[in-house]
Coordinates of C-alpha atoms and ligand atoms in Angstrom, one line a residue:
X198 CA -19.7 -7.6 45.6
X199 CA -18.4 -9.2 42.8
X200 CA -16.5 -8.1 40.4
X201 CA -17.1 -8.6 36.7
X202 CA -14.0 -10.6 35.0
X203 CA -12.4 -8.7 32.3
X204 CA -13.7 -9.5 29.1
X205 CA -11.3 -12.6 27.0
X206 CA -10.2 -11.2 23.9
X207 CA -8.2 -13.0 21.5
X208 CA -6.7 -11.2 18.2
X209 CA -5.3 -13.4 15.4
X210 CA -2.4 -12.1 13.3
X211 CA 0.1 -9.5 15.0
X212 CA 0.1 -7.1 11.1
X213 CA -0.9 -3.2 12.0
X214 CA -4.2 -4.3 12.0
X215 CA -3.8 -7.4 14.8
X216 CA -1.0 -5.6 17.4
X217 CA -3.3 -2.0 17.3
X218 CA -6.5 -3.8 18.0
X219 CA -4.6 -6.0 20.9
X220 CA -3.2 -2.7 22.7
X221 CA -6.7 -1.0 22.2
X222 CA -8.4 -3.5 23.9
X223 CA -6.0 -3.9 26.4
X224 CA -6.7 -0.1 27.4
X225 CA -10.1 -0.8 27.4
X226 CA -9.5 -3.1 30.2
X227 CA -9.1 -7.3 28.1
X228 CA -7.3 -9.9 29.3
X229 CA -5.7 -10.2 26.0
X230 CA -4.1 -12.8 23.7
X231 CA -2.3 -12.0 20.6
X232 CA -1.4 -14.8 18.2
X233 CA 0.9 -14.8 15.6
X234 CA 2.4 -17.6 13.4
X235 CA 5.7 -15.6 12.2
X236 CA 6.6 -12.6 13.1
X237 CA 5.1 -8.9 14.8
X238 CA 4.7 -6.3 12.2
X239 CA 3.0 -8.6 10.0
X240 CA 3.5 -7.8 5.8
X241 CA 3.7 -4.6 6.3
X242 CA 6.7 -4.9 8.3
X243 CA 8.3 -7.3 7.3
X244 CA 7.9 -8.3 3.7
X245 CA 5.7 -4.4 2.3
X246 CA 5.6 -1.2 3.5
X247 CA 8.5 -0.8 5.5
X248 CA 11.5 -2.9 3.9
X249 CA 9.9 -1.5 0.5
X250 CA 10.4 1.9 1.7
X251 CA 13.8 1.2 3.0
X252 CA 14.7 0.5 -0.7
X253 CA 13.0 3.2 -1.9
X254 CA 15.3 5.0 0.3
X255 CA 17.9 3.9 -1.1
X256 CA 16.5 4.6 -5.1
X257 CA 16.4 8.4 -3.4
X258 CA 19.8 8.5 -2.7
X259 CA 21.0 7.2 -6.0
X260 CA 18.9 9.5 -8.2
X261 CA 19.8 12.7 -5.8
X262 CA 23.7 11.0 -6.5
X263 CA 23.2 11.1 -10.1
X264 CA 21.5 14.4 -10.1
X265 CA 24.4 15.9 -7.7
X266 CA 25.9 17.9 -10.6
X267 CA 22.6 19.9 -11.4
X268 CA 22.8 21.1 -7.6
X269 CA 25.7 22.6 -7.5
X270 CA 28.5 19.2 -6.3
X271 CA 30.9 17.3 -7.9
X272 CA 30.7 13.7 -6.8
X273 CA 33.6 11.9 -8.6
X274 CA 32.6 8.4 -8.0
X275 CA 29.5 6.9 -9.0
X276 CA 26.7 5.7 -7.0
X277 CA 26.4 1.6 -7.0
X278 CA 24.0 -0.7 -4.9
X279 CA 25.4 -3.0 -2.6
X280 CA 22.7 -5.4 -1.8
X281 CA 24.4 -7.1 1.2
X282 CA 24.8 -3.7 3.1
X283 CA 21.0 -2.9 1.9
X284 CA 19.9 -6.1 3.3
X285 CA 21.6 -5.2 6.8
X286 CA 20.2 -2.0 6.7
X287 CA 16.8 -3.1 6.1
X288 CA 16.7 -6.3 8.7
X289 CA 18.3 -3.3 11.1
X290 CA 15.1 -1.0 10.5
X291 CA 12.9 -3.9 10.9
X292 CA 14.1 -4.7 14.1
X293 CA 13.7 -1.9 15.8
X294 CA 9.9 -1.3 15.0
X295 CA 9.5 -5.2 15.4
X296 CA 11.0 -4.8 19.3
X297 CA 9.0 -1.2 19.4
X298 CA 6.0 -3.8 19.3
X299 CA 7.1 -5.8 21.4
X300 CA 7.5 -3.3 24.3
X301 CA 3.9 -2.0 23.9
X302 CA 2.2 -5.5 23.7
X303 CA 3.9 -6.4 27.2
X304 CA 3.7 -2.3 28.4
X305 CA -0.1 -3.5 28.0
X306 CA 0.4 -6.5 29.2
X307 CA -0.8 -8.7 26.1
X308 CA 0.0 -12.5 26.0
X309 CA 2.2 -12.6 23.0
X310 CA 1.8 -16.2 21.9
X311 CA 3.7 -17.7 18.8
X312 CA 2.3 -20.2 16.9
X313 CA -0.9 -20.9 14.2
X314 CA -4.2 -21.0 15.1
X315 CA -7.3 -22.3 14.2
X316 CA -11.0 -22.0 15.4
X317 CA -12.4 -25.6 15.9
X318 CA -15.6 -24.0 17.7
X319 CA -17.3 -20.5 19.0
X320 CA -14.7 -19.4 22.0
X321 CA -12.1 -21.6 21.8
X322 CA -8.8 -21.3 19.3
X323 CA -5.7 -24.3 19.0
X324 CA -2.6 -23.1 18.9
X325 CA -0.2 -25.0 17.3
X326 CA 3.5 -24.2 18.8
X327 CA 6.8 -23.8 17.3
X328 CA 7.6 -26.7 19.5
X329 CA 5.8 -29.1 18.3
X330 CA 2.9 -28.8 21.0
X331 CA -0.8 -27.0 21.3
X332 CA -2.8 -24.8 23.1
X333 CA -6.0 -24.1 23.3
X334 CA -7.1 -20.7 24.4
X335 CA -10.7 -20.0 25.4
X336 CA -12.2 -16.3 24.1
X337 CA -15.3 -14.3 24.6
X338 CA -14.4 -12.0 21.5
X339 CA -12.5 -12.6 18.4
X340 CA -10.6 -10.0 16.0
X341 CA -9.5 -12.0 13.0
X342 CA -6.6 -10.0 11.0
X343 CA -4.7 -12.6 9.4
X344 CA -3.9 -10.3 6.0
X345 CA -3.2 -11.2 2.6
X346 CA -0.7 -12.6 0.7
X347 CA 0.2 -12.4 -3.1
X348 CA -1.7 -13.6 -5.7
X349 CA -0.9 -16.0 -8.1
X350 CA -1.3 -16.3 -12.2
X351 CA -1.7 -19.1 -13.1
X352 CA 0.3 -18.8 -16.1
X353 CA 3.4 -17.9 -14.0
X354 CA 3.5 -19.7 -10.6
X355 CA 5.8 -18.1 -8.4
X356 CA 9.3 -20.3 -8.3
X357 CA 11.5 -17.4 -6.5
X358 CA 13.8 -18.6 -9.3
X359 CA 12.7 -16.3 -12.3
X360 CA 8.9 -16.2 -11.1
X361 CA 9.1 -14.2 -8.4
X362 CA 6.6 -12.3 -5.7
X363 CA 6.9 -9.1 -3.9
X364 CA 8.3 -11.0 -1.1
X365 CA 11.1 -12.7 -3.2
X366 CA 12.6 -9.2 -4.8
X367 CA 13.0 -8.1 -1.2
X368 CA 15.3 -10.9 -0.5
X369 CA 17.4 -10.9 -3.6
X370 CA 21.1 -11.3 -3.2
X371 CA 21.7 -10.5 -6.9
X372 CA 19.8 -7.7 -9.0
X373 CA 19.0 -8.9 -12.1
X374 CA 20.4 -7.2 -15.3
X375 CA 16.2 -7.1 -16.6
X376 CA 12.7 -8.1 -15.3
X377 CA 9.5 -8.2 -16.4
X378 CA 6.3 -6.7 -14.2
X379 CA 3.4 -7.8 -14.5
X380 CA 0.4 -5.8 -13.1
X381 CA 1.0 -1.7 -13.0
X382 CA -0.5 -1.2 -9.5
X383 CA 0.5 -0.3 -6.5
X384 CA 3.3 -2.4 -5.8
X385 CA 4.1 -3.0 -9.8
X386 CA 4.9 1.1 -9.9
X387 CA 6.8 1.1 -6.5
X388 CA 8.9 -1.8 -8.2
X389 CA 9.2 -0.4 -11.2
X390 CA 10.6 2.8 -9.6
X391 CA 13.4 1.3 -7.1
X392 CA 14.4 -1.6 -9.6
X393 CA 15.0 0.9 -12.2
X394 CA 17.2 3.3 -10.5
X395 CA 19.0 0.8 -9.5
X396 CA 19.9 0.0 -12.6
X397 CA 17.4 -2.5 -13.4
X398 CA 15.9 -2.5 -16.9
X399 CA 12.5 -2.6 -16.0
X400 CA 9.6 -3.6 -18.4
X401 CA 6.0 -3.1 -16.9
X402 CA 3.0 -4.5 -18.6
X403 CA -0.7 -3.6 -17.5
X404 CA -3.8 -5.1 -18.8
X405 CA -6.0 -2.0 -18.4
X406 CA -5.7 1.2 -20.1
X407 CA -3.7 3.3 -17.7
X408 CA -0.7 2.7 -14.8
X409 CA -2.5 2.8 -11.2
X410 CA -5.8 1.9 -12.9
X411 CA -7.7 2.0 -9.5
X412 CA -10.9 4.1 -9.4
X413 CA -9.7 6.8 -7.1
X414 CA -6.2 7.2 -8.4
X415 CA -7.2 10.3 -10.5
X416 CA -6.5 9.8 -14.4
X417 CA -4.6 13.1 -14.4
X418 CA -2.2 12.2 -12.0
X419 CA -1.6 8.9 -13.3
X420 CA -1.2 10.2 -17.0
X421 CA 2.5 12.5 -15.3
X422 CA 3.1 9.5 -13.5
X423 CA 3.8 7.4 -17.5
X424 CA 5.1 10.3 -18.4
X425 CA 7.5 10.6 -15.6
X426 CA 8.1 6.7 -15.9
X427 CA 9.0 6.4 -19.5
X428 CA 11.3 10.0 -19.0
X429 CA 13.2 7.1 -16.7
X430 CA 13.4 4.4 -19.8
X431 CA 10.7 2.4 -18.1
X432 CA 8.8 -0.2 -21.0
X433 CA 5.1 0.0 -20.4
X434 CA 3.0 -1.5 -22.2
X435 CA -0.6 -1.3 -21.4
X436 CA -3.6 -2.9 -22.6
X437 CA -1.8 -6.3 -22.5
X438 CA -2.4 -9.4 -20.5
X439 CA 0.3 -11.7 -19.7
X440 CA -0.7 -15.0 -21.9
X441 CA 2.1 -17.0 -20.4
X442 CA 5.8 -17.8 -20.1
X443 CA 8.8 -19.9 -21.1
X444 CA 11.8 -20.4 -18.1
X445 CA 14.6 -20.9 -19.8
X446 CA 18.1 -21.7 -18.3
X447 CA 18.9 -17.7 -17.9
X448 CA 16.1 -16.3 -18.7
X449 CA 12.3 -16.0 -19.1
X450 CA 10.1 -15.4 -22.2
X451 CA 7.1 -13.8 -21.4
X452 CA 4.1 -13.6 -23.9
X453 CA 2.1 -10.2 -24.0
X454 CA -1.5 -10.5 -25.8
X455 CA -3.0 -7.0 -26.4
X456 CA -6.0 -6.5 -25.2
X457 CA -8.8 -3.8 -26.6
X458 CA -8.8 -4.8 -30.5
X459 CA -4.5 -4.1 -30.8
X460 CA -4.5 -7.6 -32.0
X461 CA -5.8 -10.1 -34.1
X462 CA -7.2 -13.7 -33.1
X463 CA -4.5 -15.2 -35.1
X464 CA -2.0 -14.2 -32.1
X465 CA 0.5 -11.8 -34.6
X466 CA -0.3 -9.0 -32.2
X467 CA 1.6 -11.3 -29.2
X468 CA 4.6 -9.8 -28.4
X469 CA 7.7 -11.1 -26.4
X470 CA 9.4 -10.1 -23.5
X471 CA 12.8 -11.6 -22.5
X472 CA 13.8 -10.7 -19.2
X473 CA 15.8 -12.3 -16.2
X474 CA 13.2 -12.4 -14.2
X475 CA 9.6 -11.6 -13.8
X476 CA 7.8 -9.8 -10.6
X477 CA 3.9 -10.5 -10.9
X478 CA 2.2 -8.4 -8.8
X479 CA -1.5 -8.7 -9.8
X480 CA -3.3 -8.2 -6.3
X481 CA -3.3 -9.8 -3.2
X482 CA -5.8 -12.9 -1.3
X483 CA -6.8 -12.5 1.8
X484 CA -5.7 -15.4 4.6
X485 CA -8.7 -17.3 5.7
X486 CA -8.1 -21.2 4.2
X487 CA -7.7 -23.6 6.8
X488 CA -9.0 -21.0 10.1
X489 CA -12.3 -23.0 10.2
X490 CA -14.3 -19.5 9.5
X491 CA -16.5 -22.5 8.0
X492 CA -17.5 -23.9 10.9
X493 CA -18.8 -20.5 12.6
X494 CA -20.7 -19.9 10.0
X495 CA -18.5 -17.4 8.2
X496 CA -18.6 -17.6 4.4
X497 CA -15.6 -15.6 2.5
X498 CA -16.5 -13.6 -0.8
X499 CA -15.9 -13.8 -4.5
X500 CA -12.3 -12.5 -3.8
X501 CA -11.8 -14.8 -0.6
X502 CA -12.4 -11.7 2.0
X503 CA -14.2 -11.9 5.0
X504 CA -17.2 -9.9 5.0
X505 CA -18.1 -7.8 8.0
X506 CA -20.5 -4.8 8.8
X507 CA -19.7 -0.7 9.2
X508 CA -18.6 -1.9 13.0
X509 CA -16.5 -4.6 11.5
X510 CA -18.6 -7.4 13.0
X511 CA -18.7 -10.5 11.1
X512 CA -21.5 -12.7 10.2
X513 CA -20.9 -14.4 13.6
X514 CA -21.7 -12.6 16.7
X515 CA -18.5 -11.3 18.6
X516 CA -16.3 -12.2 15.9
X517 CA -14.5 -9.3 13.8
X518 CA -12.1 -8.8 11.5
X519 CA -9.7 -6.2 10.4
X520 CA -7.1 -5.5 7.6
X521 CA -6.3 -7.2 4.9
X522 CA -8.7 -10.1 5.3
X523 CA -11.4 -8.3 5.0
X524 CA -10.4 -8.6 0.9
X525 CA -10.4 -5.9 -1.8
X526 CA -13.9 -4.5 -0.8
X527 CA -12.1 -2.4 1.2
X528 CA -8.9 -0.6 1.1
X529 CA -5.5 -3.0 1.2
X530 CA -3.7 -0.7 3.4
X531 CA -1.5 -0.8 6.7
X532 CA -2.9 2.5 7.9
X533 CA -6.7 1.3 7.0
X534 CA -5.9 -1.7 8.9
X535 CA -5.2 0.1 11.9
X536 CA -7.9 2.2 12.3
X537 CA -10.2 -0.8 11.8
X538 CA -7.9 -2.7 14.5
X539 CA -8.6 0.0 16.7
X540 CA -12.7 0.7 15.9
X541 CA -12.8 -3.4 16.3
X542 CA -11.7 -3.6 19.5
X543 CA -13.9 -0.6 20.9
X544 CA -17.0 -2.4 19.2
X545 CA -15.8 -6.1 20.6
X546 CA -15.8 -4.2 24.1
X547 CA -19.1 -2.5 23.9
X548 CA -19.2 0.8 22.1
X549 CA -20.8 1.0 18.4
X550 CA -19.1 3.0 16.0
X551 CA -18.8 2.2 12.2
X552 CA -15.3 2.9 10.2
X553 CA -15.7 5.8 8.0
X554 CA -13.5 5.4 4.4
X555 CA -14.1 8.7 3.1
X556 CA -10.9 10.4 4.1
X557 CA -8.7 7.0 3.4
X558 CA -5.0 8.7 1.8
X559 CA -3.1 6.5 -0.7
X560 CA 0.1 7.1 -1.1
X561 CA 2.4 5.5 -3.9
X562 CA 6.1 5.6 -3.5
X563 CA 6.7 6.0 -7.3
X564 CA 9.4 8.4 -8.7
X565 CA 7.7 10.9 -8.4
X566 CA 5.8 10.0 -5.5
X567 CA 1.8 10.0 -6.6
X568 CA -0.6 10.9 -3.5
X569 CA -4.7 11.0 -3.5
X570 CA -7.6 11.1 -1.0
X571 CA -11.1 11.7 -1.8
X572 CA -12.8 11.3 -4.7
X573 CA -11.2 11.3 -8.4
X574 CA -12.6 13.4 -10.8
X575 CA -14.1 10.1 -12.3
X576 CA -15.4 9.2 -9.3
X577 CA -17.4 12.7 -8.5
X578 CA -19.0 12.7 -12.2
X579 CA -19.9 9.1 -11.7
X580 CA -21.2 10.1 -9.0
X581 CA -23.6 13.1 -10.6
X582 CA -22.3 15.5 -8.3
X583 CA -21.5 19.2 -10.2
X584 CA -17.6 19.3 -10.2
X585 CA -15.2 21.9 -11.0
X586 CA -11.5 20.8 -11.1
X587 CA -8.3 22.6 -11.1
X588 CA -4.6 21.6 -11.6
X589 CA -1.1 23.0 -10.5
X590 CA 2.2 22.5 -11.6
X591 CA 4.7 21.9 -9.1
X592 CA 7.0 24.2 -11.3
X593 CA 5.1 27.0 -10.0
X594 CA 6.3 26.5 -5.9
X595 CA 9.8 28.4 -5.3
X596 CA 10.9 25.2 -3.3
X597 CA 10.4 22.5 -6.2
X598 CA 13.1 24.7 -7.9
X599 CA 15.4 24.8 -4.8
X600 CA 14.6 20.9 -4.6
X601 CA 15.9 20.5 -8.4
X602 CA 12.2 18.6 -8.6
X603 CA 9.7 20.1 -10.6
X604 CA 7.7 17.8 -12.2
X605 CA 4.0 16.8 -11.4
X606 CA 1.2 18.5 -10.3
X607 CA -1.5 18.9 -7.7
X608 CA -5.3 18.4 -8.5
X609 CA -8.0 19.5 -6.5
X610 CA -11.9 18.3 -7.2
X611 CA -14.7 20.3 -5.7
X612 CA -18.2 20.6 -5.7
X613 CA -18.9 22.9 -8.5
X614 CA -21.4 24.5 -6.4
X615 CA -20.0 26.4 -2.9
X616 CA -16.4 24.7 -3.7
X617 CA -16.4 22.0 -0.9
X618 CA -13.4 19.9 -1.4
X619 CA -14.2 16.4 -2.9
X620 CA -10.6 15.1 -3.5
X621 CA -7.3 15.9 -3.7
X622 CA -4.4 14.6 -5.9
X623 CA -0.8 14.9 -6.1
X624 CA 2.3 13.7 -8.3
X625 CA 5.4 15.2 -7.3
X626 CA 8.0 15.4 -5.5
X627 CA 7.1 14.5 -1.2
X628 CA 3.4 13.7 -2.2
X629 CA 3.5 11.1 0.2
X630 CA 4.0 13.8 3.1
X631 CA 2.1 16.3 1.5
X632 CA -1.1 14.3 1.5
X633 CA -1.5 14.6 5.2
X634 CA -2.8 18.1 4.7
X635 CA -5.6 17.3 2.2
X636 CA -7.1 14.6 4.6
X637 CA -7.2 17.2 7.3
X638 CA -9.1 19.4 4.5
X639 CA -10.6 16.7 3.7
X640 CA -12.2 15.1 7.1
X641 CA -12.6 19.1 8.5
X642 CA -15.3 19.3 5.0
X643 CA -13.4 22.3 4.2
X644 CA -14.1 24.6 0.8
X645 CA -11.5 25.8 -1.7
X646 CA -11.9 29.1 -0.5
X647 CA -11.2 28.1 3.4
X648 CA -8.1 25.9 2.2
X649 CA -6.5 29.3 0.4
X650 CA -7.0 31.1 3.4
X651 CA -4.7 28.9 5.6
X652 CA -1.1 30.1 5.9
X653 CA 1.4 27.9 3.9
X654 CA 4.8 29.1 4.9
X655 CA 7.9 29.7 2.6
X656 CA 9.3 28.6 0.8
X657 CA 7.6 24.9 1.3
X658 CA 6.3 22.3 -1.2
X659 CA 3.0 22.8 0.9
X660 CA 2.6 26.0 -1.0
X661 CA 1.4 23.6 -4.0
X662 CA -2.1 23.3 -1.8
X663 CA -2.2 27.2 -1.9
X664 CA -1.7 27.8 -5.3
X665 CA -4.5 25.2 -6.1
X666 CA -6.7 26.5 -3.5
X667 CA -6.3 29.9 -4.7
X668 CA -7.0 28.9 -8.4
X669 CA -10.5 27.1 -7.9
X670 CA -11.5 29.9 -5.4
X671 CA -11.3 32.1 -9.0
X672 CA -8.1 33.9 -7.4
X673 CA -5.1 32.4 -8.6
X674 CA -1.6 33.5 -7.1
X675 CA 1.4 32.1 -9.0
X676 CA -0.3 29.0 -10.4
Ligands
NAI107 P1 -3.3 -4.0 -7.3 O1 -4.6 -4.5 -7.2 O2 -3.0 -2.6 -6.8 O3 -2.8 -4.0 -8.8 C1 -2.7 -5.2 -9.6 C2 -2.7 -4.8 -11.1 O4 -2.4 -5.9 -11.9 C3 -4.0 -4.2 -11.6 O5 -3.8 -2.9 -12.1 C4 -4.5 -5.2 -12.6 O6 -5.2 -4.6 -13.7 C5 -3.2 -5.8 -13.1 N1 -3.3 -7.2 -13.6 C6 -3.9 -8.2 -13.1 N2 -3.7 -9.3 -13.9 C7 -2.9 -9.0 -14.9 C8 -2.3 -9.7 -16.0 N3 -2.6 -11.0 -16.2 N4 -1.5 -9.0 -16.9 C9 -1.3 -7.7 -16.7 N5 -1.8 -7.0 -15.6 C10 -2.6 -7.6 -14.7 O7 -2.3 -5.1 -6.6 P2 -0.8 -5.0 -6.0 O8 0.0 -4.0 -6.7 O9 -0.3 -6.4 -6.1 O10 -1.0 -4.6 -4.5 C11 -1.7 -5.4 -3.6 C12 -2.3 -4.6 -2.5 O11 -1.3 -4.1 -1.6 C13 -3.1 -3.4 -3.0 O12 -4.3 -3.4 -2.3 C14 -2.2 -2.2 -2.6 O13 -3.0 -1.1 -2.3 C15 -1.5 -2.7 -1.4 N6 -0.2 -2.0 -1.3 C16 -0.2 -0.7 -0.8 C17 1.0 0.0 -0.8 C18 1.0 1.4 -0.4 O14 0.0 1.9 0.3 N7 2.0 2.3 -0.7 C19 2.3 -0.6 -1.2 C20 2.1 -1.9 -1.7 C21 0.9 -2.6 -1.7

């Protein structure tokens, strides 16, 4: 008898959405081939999540440095950055996931191939090599997850000179004495928080009404957030669009035009900020110029994303995509694109399940850290559903005061009626750990009243949960 050949799988673009869907398919029995133009690991590994994180780090350290005093040490000398040593630290970190990678792809036995790839027709992709040659590979299914990358103004084109992009602050030799960011999201408040404490004088500017202005960042959470951010001397100004800018030989004026009737037509309501340098930071585009997507009859929307369906199938039959590219439709997020890598290559190989996004966390590593999943409390009343909320500050959990960090709050939105939990928010100290247990509330459809009755030992910062727990179940403890 004969027996069936496995199944030709190709993945484009080795990111956490690309490498997770290549091992999943391999355990599902492909004869995979992963293809990558620069390096495993993708942006999240090597130019977002992790090297950002490694900074981050390092903006810990300083601020618990500078804060030694008010726990109890005397630390004589004072905390500076060294750049160089930060840089070797970070490529170090980088390496080691990026060989982690590797290991698994060839544990699995995936074809790691280097080089960029195009789709001149249905089951075939060119390779172009870093040698100069090409190959073409044949493929019976498709996962496209060639991310994003940052998005220009076109007021400010990115020079890495003053005009710089996420990707340029990361490979900085020299901090600059000020810098200008433009767009308070994700990565504008991550920025804003590392830059600052290390000494950076940071001014943000925003051209909606709030920092984070995403629809499921709560409003709450994102009002301590300013708060916190301006405690730190952090400029904001919100409600201002970035108009343009003038490079100068050491610096760069940037012109801020208020937005929502501040100003007047005649421009006096322009103001100016100097800075050595500006980080824009106003979204990202997803990769799909030049793949021929064209040619398999796969057009991109508004925001250059590749549409797909609950399974993640494209327009074109055996053809799906994961991550980044799919655009801001969906969530922008390493962890997202995983999961889809993963549900992608279980659909590609026969099974039929749709990605769910209701339990999707976002983390922001601010100062303090600002944490969400669910539904905002915007988001439930928008939605008509009957919702009670209730807030706790961290200053009411015994181990915020042991930590020296009590500011921010925890938020929890349930349905006014029974108390199932719609969405939980944090901003505070660890809210990026802490999140982990409100998506297990979360996904398990738990009520306020259940999420009280689970033990919280102490003394933890998980107590927070408790506290807010017990308060919209009518029996508040300590909070
Ligand atoms: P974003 O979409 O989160 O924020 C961009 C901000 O820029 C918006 O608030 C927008 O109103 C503002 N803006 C746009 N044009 C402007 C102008 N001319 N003047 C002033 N403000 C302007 O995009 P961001 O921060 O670049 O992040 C890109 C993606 O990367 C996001 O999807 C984000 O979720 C993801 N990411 C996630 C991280 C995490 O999970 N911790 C870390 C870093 C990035």
């Amino acid at each position: 008898m004969e027996t069936p050949h496995p199944v030709k799988l190709t993945v484009l673009g080795a990111g956490p959405g690309g490498y997770a869907a290549a091992i999943r398919a391999a355990q599902l029995g492909a004869e995979v081939t992963l293809v990558e133009r620069e390096r495993v690991g993708g942006t999240c590994l090597n130019w977002g999540c992790v090297p950002t994180k490694v900074f981050k780090a390092a903006a810990d350290t300083m601020e618990q440095v500078r804060r030694a005093g008010r726990m109890g040490l005397a630390v004589t000398a004072a905390a500076a950055i060294d750049l160089q040593a930060l840089a070797t630290r970070q490529a170090e970190v980088v390496r080691i996931q990026a060989d982690g990678i590797h290991r698994l792809l060839r544990q699995h036995h995936v074809r790691y191939l280097k080089g960029e790839g195009t789709i001149p027709h249905w089951g075939a992709m060119r390779v172009q090599l870093p040698d100069g040659g090409t190959e073409t590979l044949a493929w019976e299914r498709l996962i496209l997850a060639t991310g994003s990358r940052p998005a220009n103004l076109p007021a400010l084109p990115f020079d890495g000179r003053r005009i710089w992009s996420s990707n340029h602050v990361l490979a900085l030799t020299r901090l600059p004495r000020s810098l200008v960011i433009i767009g308070a999201g994700v990565i504008g408040c991550e920025f804003a928080r590392i830059l600052n404490a290390f000494g950076v004088q940071v001014t943000l500017v925003e051209m909606l009404s709030r920092l984070l202005p995403l629809p499921a960042v709560d409003a709450d959470v994102s009002k301590v957030l300013q708060r916190e951010m301006r405690k730190r001397d952090i400029a904001i100004h919100l409600n201002h669009r970035v108009s343009g800018c003038r490079v100068t030989a050491d610096d760069v004026e940037v012109l801020l035009e208020p937005l929502s009737g501040e100003g007047d037509p005649s421009g006096r309501g322009t103001k100016i900020c100097r800075a050595e340098g500006v980080l824009v930071c106003v979204g990202r585009i997803a990769n799909t110029a030049g793949l021929g997507l064209e040619g398999l009859g796969i057009a991109t929307d508004a925001h250059g994303g590749v549409p797909a369906d609950a399974r993640l199938q494209t327009g074109a039959e055996g053809i799906f995509a994961v991550g980044d590219v799919l655009g801001p439709a969906r969530p922008m997020l390493a962890h997202v694109a995983t999961h889809e890598g993963l549900r992608a290559a279980e659909n590609a190989l026969g099974a039929s399940r749709a990605m769910a996004y209701n339990a999707v966390p976002l983390v922001v590593y601010s100062c303090p850290e600002l944490a969400g999943v669910g539904l905002s409390e915007a988001q439930a009343r928008a939605r008509g559903l009957p919702t009670s909320v209730t807030r706790v500050l961290f200053r009411n959990v015994a181990k915020a005061h042991i930590l020296g960090a009590i500011e921010g709050e925890a938020k929890i939105v349930a349905h006014a009626e029974g108390g199932r939990i719609l969405g939980l928010h944090l901003v505070g100290p660890e809210a990026a750990e802490l999140i982990a247990e409100g998506v297990a509330g979360l996904q398990a459809g738990l009520t306020v009243d259940e999420l009280a009755d689970h033990l919280h030992a102490h003394p933890t910062l998980s107590e927070i949960w408790q506290e807010a727990a017990l308060k919209a179940a009518g029996r508040p403890l300590h909070g």
